[in-house]
Tab-separated table of C-alpha atoms in Angstrom:
chain	number	residue	atom	x	y	z
A	22	UNK	CA	213.759	177.329	67.240
A	23	UNK	CA	210.423	175.786	67.859
A	24	UNK	CA	210.343	172.156	68.840
A	25	UNK	CA	209.227	170.135	65.845
A	26	UNK	CA	206.893	167.321	66.751
A	27	UNK	CA	207.887	164.363	64.672
A	28	UNK	CA	206.126	161.112	64.206
A	29	UNK	CA	207.326	158.532	66.732
A	30	UNK	CA	208.896	155.299	65.393
A	31	UNK	CA	206.743	152.333	64.419
A	32	UNK	CA	207.627	148.703	64.586
A	33	UNK	CA	205.890	145.799	62.762
A	34	UNK	CA	204.362	143.532	65.374
A	35	UNK	CA	203.152	140.599	63.444
A	36	UNK	CA	206.409	138.575	63.615
A	37	UNK	CA	207.140	139.520	67.259
A	38	UNK	CA	204.637	137.285	69.063
A	39	UNK	CA	206.698	134.191	68.763
A	40	UNK	CA	210.028	135.849	69.279
A	41	UNK	CA	212.002	135.007	72.387
A	42	UNK	CA	212.757	137.869	74.695
A	43	UNK	CA	216.220	139.138	75.397
A	44	UNK	CA	217.346	139.738	78.946
A	45	UNK	CA	217.488	143.435	79.940
A	46	UNK	CA	220.664	145.299	79.256
A	47	UNK	CA	221.476	145.513	82.940
A	48	UNK	CA	221.608	141.706	83.182
A	49	UNK	CA	224.871	141.385	81.307
A	50	UNK	CA	227.006	138.287	81.465
A	51	UNK	CA	229.745	138.146	84.129
A	52	UNK	CA	232.805	140.137	83.006
A	53	UNK	CA	235.040	137.047	83.096
A	54	UNK	CA	232.848	134.975	80.831
A	55	UNK	CA	234.454	133.954	77.551
A	56	UNK	CA	232.320	134.556	74.405
A	57	UNK	CA	232.574	130.862	73.346
A	58	UNK	CA	230.975	129.875	76.658
A	59	UNK	CA	228.050	132.164	76.217
A	60	UNK	CA	224.634	131.241	74.827
A	61	UNK	CA	223.207	133.437	72.073
A	62	UNK	CA	221.039	135.486	74.462
A	63	UNK	CA	223.913	136.133	76.832
A	64	UNK	CA	226.263	137.011	73.995
A	65	UNK	CA	223.854	139.585	72.715
A	66	UNK	CA	223.147	140.837	76.236
A	67	UNK	CA	226.861	141.323	76.762
A	68	UNK	CA	227.083	143.278	73.418
A	69	UNK	CA	224.118	145.476	74.465
A	70	UNK	CA	225.787	146.133	77.835
A	71	UNK	CA	228.993	147.314	76.082
A	72	UNK	CA	226.875	149.449	73.685
A	73	UNK	CA	225.203	151.041	76.690
A	74	UNK	CA	228.655	151.862	78.037
A	75	UNK	CA	229.424	153.556	74.668
A	76	UNK	CA	231.996	150.873	73.762
A	77	UNK	CA	231.025	149.954	70.232
A	78	UNK	CA	234.414	148.332	69.339
A	79	UNK	CA	234.227	145.934	72.231
A	80	UNK	CA	230.630	145.066	71.305
A	81	UNK	CA	231.725	144.233	67.818
A	82	UNK	CA	234.777	142.245	68.897
A	83	UNK	CA	232.795	140.295	71.440
A	84	UNK	CA	230.168	139.235	68.900
A	85	UNK	CA	232.865	138.392	66.423
A	86	UNK	CA	234.493	136.101	68.944
A	87	UNK	CA	231.179	134.412	69.789
A	88	UNK	CA	230.245	133.915	66.150
A	89	UNK	CA	233.604	132.378	65.325
A	90	UNK	CA	232.348	129.295	67.183
A	91	UNK	CA	228.624	129.811	66.586
A	92	UNK	CA	228.396	130.951	62.920
A	93	UNK	CA	224.734	129.986	62.500
A	94	UNK	CA	223.338	132.186	65.298
A	95	UNK	CA	221.039	134.448	63.293
A	96	UNK	CA	220.189	137.077	65.945
A	97	UNK	CA	223.834	137.576	66.971
A	98	UNK	CA	224.878	137.805	63.360
A	99	UNK	CA	222.175	140.369	62.525
A	100	UNK	CA	223.109	142.468	65.523
A	101	UNK	CA	226.772	142.337	64.537
A	102	UNK	CA	225.749	143.445	60.976
A	103	UNK	CA	223.928	146.431	62.533
A	104	UNK	CA	226.896	147.383	64.566
A	105	UNK	CA	229.294	147.035	61.593
A	106	UNK	CA	226.946	149.388	59.684
A	107	UNK	CA	226.973	151.807	62.583
A	108	UNK	CA	230.793	151.789	62.506
A	109	UNK	CA	230.761	152.468	58.751
A	110	UNK	CA	231.968	149.008	57.732
A	111	UNK	CA	229.289	148.557	55.066
A	112	UNK	CA	230.933	145.600	53.251
A	113	UNK	CA	231.242	143.644	56.513
A	114	UNK	CA	227.574	144.410	57.301
A	115	UNK	CA	226.500	143.326	53.853
A	116	UNK	CA	228.474	140.082	54.082
A	117	UNK	CA	226.878	139.309	57.420
A	118	UNK	CA	223.365	139.999	56.156
A	119	UNK	CA	223.963	137.947	53.019
A	120	UNK	CA	225.236	134.993	55.097
A	121	UNK	CA	222.006	135.088	57.149
A	122	UNK	CA	219.939	135.039	54.058
A	123	UNK	CA	221.868	132.188	52.522
A	124	UNK	CA	220.733	130.037	55.457
A	125	UNK	CA	217.338	131.708	56.109
A	126	UNK	CA	216.058	133.075	52.765
A	127	UNK	CA	212.739	134.247	54.289
A	128	UNK	CA	214.304	136.315	57.135
A	129	UNK	CA	212.354	139.515	56.637
A	130	UNK	CA	214.207	141.495	59.233
A	131	UNK	CA	217.502	140.875	57.452
A	132	UNK	CA	216.050	141.650	54.029
A	133	UNK	CA	214.830	144.972	55.355
A	134	UNK	CA	218.310	145.783	56.744
A	135	UNK	CA	219.993	144.955	53.488
A	136	UNK	CA	217.528	147.045	51.683
A	137	UNK	CA	218.360	149.988	53.945
A	138	UNK	CA	222.093	149.469	53.409
A	139	UNK	CA	221.670	149.385	49.594
A	140	UNK	CA	219.498	152.490	49.811
A	141	UNK	CA	222.284	154.298	51.605
A	142	UNK	CA	224.605	153.372	48.741
A	143	UNK	CA	221.980	154.568	46.198
A	144	UNK	CA	221.717	150.995	44.833
A	145	UNK	CA	218.001	151.681	44.264
A	146	UNK	CA	216.969	148.493	42.406
A	147	UNK	CA	218.840	146.241	44.800
A	148	UNK	CA	217.228	148.062	47.745
A	149	UNK	CA	213.764	147.735	46.290
A	150	UNK	CA	214.332	143.955	45.726
A	151	UNK	CA	215.342	143.516	49.415
A	152	UNK	CA	212.483	145.568	50.775
A	153	UNK	CA	210.024	143.718	48.588
A	154	UNK	CA	211.382	140.403	49.959
A	155	UNK	CA	210.781	141.692	53.559
A	156	UNK	CA	207.066	142.085	53.014
A	157	UNK	CA	204.529	141.511	54.480
A	158	UNK	CA	206.332	140.964	57.859
A	159	UNK	CA	208.246	144.211	57.722
A	160	UNK	CA	206.983	147.775	57.637
A	161	UNK	CA	208.736	148.587	54.415
A	162	UNK	CA	206.039	150.329	52.333
A	163	UNK	CA	207.157	153.762	53.344
A	164	UNK	CA	210.744	152.868	52.425
A	165	UNK	CA	209.554	151.547	49.114
A	166	UNK	CA	207.659	154.774	48.431
A	167	UNK	CA	210.837	156.764	48.908
A	168	UNK	CA	212.824	154.412	46.741
A	169	UNK	CA	210.316	154.347	43.872
A	170	UNK	CA	210.127	158.068	44.045
A	171	UNK	CA	213.876	158.246	43.713
A	172	UNK	CA	213.674	155.798	40.809
A	173	UNK	CA	210.902	157.766	39.144
A	174	UNK	CA	208.196	155.069	38.986
A	175	UNK	CA	206.212	155.887	42.159
A	176	UNK	CA	202.881	156.247	40.287
A	177	UNK	CA	203.293	152.726	38.832
A	178	UNK	CA	204.222	151.288	42.223
A	179	UNK	CA	201.256	152.941	43.916
A	180	UNK	CA	198.911	151.806	41.145
A	181	UNK	CA	200.064	148.264	41.482
A	182	UNK	CA	199.266	148.204	45.249
A	183	UNK	CA	195.871	149.728	44.601
A	184	UNK	CA	195.101	147.286	41.779
A	185	UNK	CA	196.058	144.317	44.007
A	186	UNK	CA	193.852	145.597	46.810
A	187	UNK	CA	191.004	146.104	44.359
A	188	UNK	CA	191.318	142.460	43.127
A	189	UNK	CA	191.412	141.132	46.739
A	190	UNK	CA	189.081	143.525	48.685
A	191	UNK	CA	188.916	141.200	51.731
A	192	UNK	CA	192.682	140.554	51.918
A	193	UNK	CA	193.665	142.216	55.234
A	194	UNK	CA	197.370	142.336	54.418
A	195	UNK	CA	196.670	144.065	51.059
A	196	UNK	CA	194.432	146.602	52.955
A	197	UNK	CA	197.117	147.289	55.586
A	198	UNK	CA	199.765	147.772	52.835
A	199	UNK	CA	197.464	150.163	51.035
A	200	UNK	CA	196.877	152.083	54.241
A	201	UNK	CA	200.684	152.308	54.793
A	202	UNK	CA	200.981	153.580	51.194
A	203	UNK	CA	198.489	156.385	51.924
A	204	UNK	CA	200.173	157.123	55.224
A	205	UNK	CA	203.536	157.470	53.430
A	206	UNK	CA	201.926	159.730	50.789
A	207	UNK	CA	200.404	161.778	53.633
A	208	UNK	CA	196.851	160.863	52.673
A	209	UNK	CA	196.128	160.556	56.370
A	210	UNK	CA	192.330	160.286	56.354
A	211	UNK	CA	192.410	157.699	53.641
A	212	UNK	CA	194.951	155.660	55.583
A	213	UNK	CA	192.753	155.768	58.730
A	214	UNK	CA	189.742	154.466	56.794
A	215	UNK	CA	191.729	151.596	55.272
A	216	UNK	CA	193.075	150.534	58.686
A	217	UNK	CA	189.582	150.667	60.131
A	218	UNK	CA	188.418	148.427	57.365
A	219	UNK	CA	191.245	145.982	57.936
A	220	UNK	CA	190.468	145.835	61.688
A	221	UNK	CA	186.769	145.256	60.930
A	222	UNK	CA	187.715	142.313	58.818
A	223	UNK	CA	190.345	140.960	61.245
A	224	UNK	CA	189.857	142.424	64.777
A	225	UNK	CA	192.748	140.343	66.188
A	226	UNK	CA	195.284	141.223	63.450
A	227	UNK	CA	197.949	143.178	65.433
A	228	UNK	CA	199.616	145.040	62.606
A	229	UNK	CA	196.284	146.562	61.585
A	230	UNK	CA	195.551	147.667	65.170
A	231	UNK	CA	199.011	149.093	65.525
A	232	UNK	CA	198.789	150.994	62.215
A	233	UNK	CA	195.291	152.206	63.129
A	234	UNK	CA	196.551	153.588	66.425
A	235	UNK	CA	199.413	155.452	64.827
A	236	UNK	CA	197.232	156.780	62.017
A	237	UNK	CA	194.671	158.085	64.466
A	238	UNK	CA	197.440	159.696	66.516
A	239	UNK	CA	198.656	161.430	63.351
A	240	UNK	CA	195.139	162.876	63.044
A	241	UNK	CA	195.130	164.012	66.668
A	242	UNK	CA	192.312	161.568	67.437
A	243	UNK	CA	193.924	160.535	70.723
A	244	UNK	CA	191.088	158.597	72.347
A	245	UNK	CA	190.655	156.513	69.156
A	246	UNK	CA	194.333	155.878	68.951
A	247	UNK	CA	194.389	154.730	72.562
A	248	UNK	CA	191.457	152.415	71.899
A	249	UNK	CA	193.190	150.675	69.014
A	250	UNK	CA	196.530	150.340	70.861
A	251	UNK	CA	194.950	149.043	74.102
A	252	UNK	CA	192.889	146.569	72.004
A	253	UNK	CA	196.227	145.337	70.603
A	254	UNK	CA	197.675	145.029	74.095
A	255	UNK	CA	194.627	143.203	75.398
A	256	UNK	CA	195.357	140.513	72.774
A	257	UNK	CA	199.114	140.598	73.275
A	258	UNK	CA	200.243	142.410	76.453
A	259	UNK	CA	203.921	142.290	75.356
A	260	UNK	CA	203.480	143.478	71.811
A	261	UNK	CA	206.420	145.785	71.551
A	262	UNK	CA	205.142	148.089	68.828
A	263	UNK	CA	201.854	148.736	70.506
A	264	UNK	CA	203.555	149.378	73.888
A	265	UNK	CA	205.997	151.837	72.164
A	266	UNK	CA	203.266	153.655	70.338
A	267	UNK	CA	201.081	153.849	73.437
A	268	UNK	CA	204.044	155.371	75.270
A	269	UNK	CA	204.416	157.828	72.369
A	270	UNK	CA	200.766	158.691	72.668
A	271	UNK	CA	201.108	159.298	76.358
A	272	UNK	CA	204.016	161.560	75.699
A	273	UNK	CA	201.996	163.623	73.220
A	274	UNK	CA	199.271	163.911	75.790
A	275	UNK	CA	201.707	165.094	78.486
A	276	UNK	CA	201.179	161.981	80.624
A	277	UNK	CA	204.814	161.675	81.536
A	278	UNK	CA	204.546	159.162	84.390
A	279	UNK	CA	202.476	156.819	82.336
A	280	UNK	CA	204.795	157.248	79.314
A	281	UNK	CA	207.811	156.429	81.558
A	282	UNK	CA	206.220	153.133	82.688
A	283	UNK	CA	204.985	152.148	79.274
A	284	UNK	CA	208.244	152.816	77.458
A	285	UNK	CA	210.362	151.266	80.115
A	286	UNK	CA	208.326	148.070	79.837
A	287	UNK	CA	208.756	148.079	76.108
A	288	UNK	CA	212.549	148.600	76.452
A	289	UNK	CA	212.789	145.820	79.015
A	290	UNK	CA	211.076	143.401	76.614
A	291	UNK	CA	213.240	144.249	73.581
A	292	UNK	CA	216.380	146.116	74.563
A	293	UNK	CA	217.734	145.497	71.117
A	294	UNK	CA	214.982	147.553	69.444
A	295	UNK	CA	215.541	151.315	69.086
A	296	UNK	CA	212.148	152.943	69.114
A	297	UNK	CA	211.474	152.849	72.849
A	298	UNK	CA	214.970	154.147	73.522
A	299	UNK	CA	214.419	157.122	71.215
A	300	UNK	CA	211.047	157.820	72.839
A	301	UNK	CA	212.685	157.670	76.267
A	302	UNK	CA	215.094	160.264	74.914
A	303	UNK	CA	212.209	162.516	73.945
A	304	UNK	CA	210.802	162.037	77.412
A	305	UNK	CA	214.072	163.111	78.976
A	306	UNK	CA	214.074	166.182	76.713
A	307	UNK	CA	210.538	167.124	77.802
A	308	UNK	CA	211.772	166.886	81.405
A	309	UNK	CA	214.671	169.245	80.666
A	310	UNK	CA	217.402	166.551	80.988
A	311	UNK	CA	218.987	167.093	77.618
A	312	UNK	CA	222.275	165.265	78.405
A	313	UNK	CA	220.166	162.260	79.373
A	314	UNK	CA	218.104	162.625	76.181
A	315	UNK	CA	221.334	162.564	74.133
A	316	UNK	CA	222.370	159.349	75.864
A	317	UNK	CA	219.057	157.678	75.010
A	318	UNK	CA	219.149	158.816	71.433
A	319	UNK	CA	222.681	157.589	70.927
A	320	UNK	CA	221.863	154.274	72.489
A	321	UNK	CA	218.828	153.895	70.111
A	322	UNK	CA	221.000	154.584	67.062
A	323	UNK	CA	223.551	152.064	68.291
A	324	UNK	CA	220.812	149.527	68.553
A	325	UNK	CA	219.712	150.330	65.026
A	326	UNK	CA	221.514	152.782	62.769
A	327	UNK	CA	218.551	152.654	60.441
A	328	UNK	CA	216.142	154.596	62.643
A	329	UNK	CA	215.887	158.043	61.052
A	330	UNK	CA	213.858	159.495	63.900
A	331	UNK	CA	216.921	159.038	66.095
A	332	UNK	CA	219.063	161.158	63.806
A	333	UNK	CA	216.359	163.866	63.676
A	334	UNK	CA	215.887	163.989	67.476
A	335	UNK	CA	219.620	163.769	68.315
A	336	UNK	CA	220.532	166.389	65.729
A	337	UNK	CA	217.783	168.654	67.007
A	338	UNK	CA	218.967	168.164	70.597
A	339	UNK	CA	222.475	169.140	69.672
A	340	UNK	CA	221.303	172.128	67.590
A	341	UNK	CA	219.158	173.475	70.357
A	342	UNK	CA	222.106	173.449	72.669
A	343	UNK	CA	224.506	175.036	70.191
A	344	UNK	CA	226.533	171.846	69.613
A	345	UNK	CA	226.510	172.717	65.932
A	346	UNK	CA	229.303	170.462	64.618
A	347	UNK	CA	227.835	167.475	66.349
A	348	UNK	CA	224.425	168.351	65.016
A	349	UNK	CA	225.848	168.551	61.488
A	350	UNK	CA	227.630	165.209	61.752
A	351	UNK	CA	224.423	163.461	63.009
A	352	UNK	CA	222.076	165.053	60.475
A	353	UNK	CA	224.388	164.419	57.505
A	354	UNK	CA	224.619	160.787	58.557
A	355	UNK	CA	220.820	160.671	58.657
A	356	UNK	CA	220.663	162.162	55.175
A	357	UNK	CA	222.780	159.397	53.786
A	358	UNK	CA	220.045	157.027	55.028
A	359	UNK	CA	217.099	159.201	53.982
A	360	UNK	CA	218.318	161.820	51.472
A	361	UNK	CA	214.774	163.184	50.833
A	362	UNK	CA	213.593	163.388	54.395
A	363	UNK	CA	212.434	167.055	54.729
A	364	UNK	CA	212.648	166.981	58.532
A	365	UNK	CA	216.381	166.300	58.396
A	366	UNK	CA	216.816	169.128	55.930
A	367	UNK	CA	214.865	171.512	58.183
A	368	UNK	CA	216.982	170.786	61.275
A	369	UNK	CA	220.223	170.831	59.279
A	370	UNK	CA	219.201	174.170	57.699
A	371	UNK	CA	218.524	175.631	61.080
A	372	UNK	CA	221.937	174.407	62.351
A	373	UNK	CA	223.556	176.294	59.448
A	374	UNK	CA	221.389	179.394	59.987
A	375	UNK	CA	222.316	179.598	63.687
A	376	UNK	CA	225.944	179.721	62.656
A	377	UNK	CA	225.331	182.465	60.093
A	378	UNK	CA	225.852	180.102	57.143
A	379	UNK	CA	222.872	181.542	55.298
A	380	UNK	CA	223.661	180.063	51.856
A	381	UNK	CA	223.993	176.522	53.202
A	382	UNK	CA	220.807	176.999	55.273
A	383	UNK	CA	218.890	178.149	52.217
A	384	UNK	CA	219.866	175.075	50.292
A	385	UNK	CA	218.549	172.862	53.037
A	386	UNK	CA	215.285	174.690	53.446
A	387	UNK	CA	214.759	174.632	49.703
A	388	UNK	CA	215.336	170.853	49.648
A	389	UNK	CA	212.605	170.566	52.353
A	390	UNK	CA	210.121	172.316	50.032
A	391	UNK	CA	209.945	169.013	48.047
A	392	UNK	CA	208.606	167.068	51.028
A	393	UNK	CA	205.174	165.395	50.749
A	394	UNK	CA	204.446	166.525	54.298
A	395	UNK	CA	202.532	169.858	54.280
A	396	UNK	CA	203.730	170.650	57.783
A	397	UNK	CA	207.460	170.242	56.780
A	398	UNK	CA	206.818	172.424	53.638
A	399	UNK	CA	205.304	175.028	55.977
A	400	UNK	CA	208.335	175.030	58.234
A	401	UNK	CA	210.636	175.396	55.200
A	402	UNK	CA	208.686	178.384	53.927
A	403	UNK	CA	208.803	180.041	57.320
A	404	UNK	CA	212.587	179.550	57.657
A	405	UNK	CA	213.258	180.720	54.083
A	406	UNK	CA	211.203	183.841	54.738
A	407	UNK	CA	213.185	184.446	57.941
A	408	UNK	CA	216.490	184.404	56.078
A	409	UNK	CA	215.200	186.205	53.032
A	410	UNK	CA	215.136	183.171	50.866
A	411	UNK	CA	211.555	183.551	49.427
């Protein structure tokens, strides 16, 4: 099977500049330290260390013990919610997220997580409400597009964003959101133009620079993408999203040494974020170290079970090495999060086809035909033709 080049993960940068930085995973608390004696950073670092050791139950129990005496620690509570979600304890995750919002109603990161949880449960209106509440700090427009498409009112949602931007032509946030709408709808050139306009109005607005860099990358305009991302990093050298996407750009250009350095720096700054971990997995795959790639992907998903690219890449890794049952489990989990993601359907279809399960493969490839991405639809048609499905 040909390697499918998927879009690398993106992370909203606007809210990150004032965020305190976690210590690297390797700097875990001393094994004998009791959770109640730990500060929030150290408690989280200890949980991350346990996750890196593939010990999710201990990471959960350690955070639970810490939060028993520090119930108002938002970052620790949010991470515990993520881990409970990863373990399949959805009600526990929901309760943790709701408790955070009860004390911090404007916590956009938690609103976005709760939106994702509700989307998994097909509670569409509740998910939309949460994603709406996460804006503009979060990067939720693409998720809202998927939800409104599921609800059947996507044209009205898109028209509302366009009308708002028309009424406020110099509002940079409105322009960025409109660009993200066009990117989600695969109107790539239109998205680039909107991000350029946003940057021209606000040259120091990091979300616009990051979005411009990724949009130019999608168009294979690599020098322009690098220019936007390096402009972002000149303003904020530790901006995680721009570092991660610069590393992704270097990966696409085959600059593996530079990618290693850039992604490792991003990971060291925010070890609790998944995107750099997943890109480091891709780097390991390119270097032929597939077991190492699997380890990175799994760690990324343990950091955030909401990162669909992690499911795609991990499922593809297992599929390419004939670990079909593992691939199926990963991809089906991803489809609970993003049931209309054509990329997941393609890889799952290939997993079935490689096992001779032609009828199941055909259903997955047919589902991918509904994708808005022309490239995904092309893959689906090729695979259907190969198994006699067209």
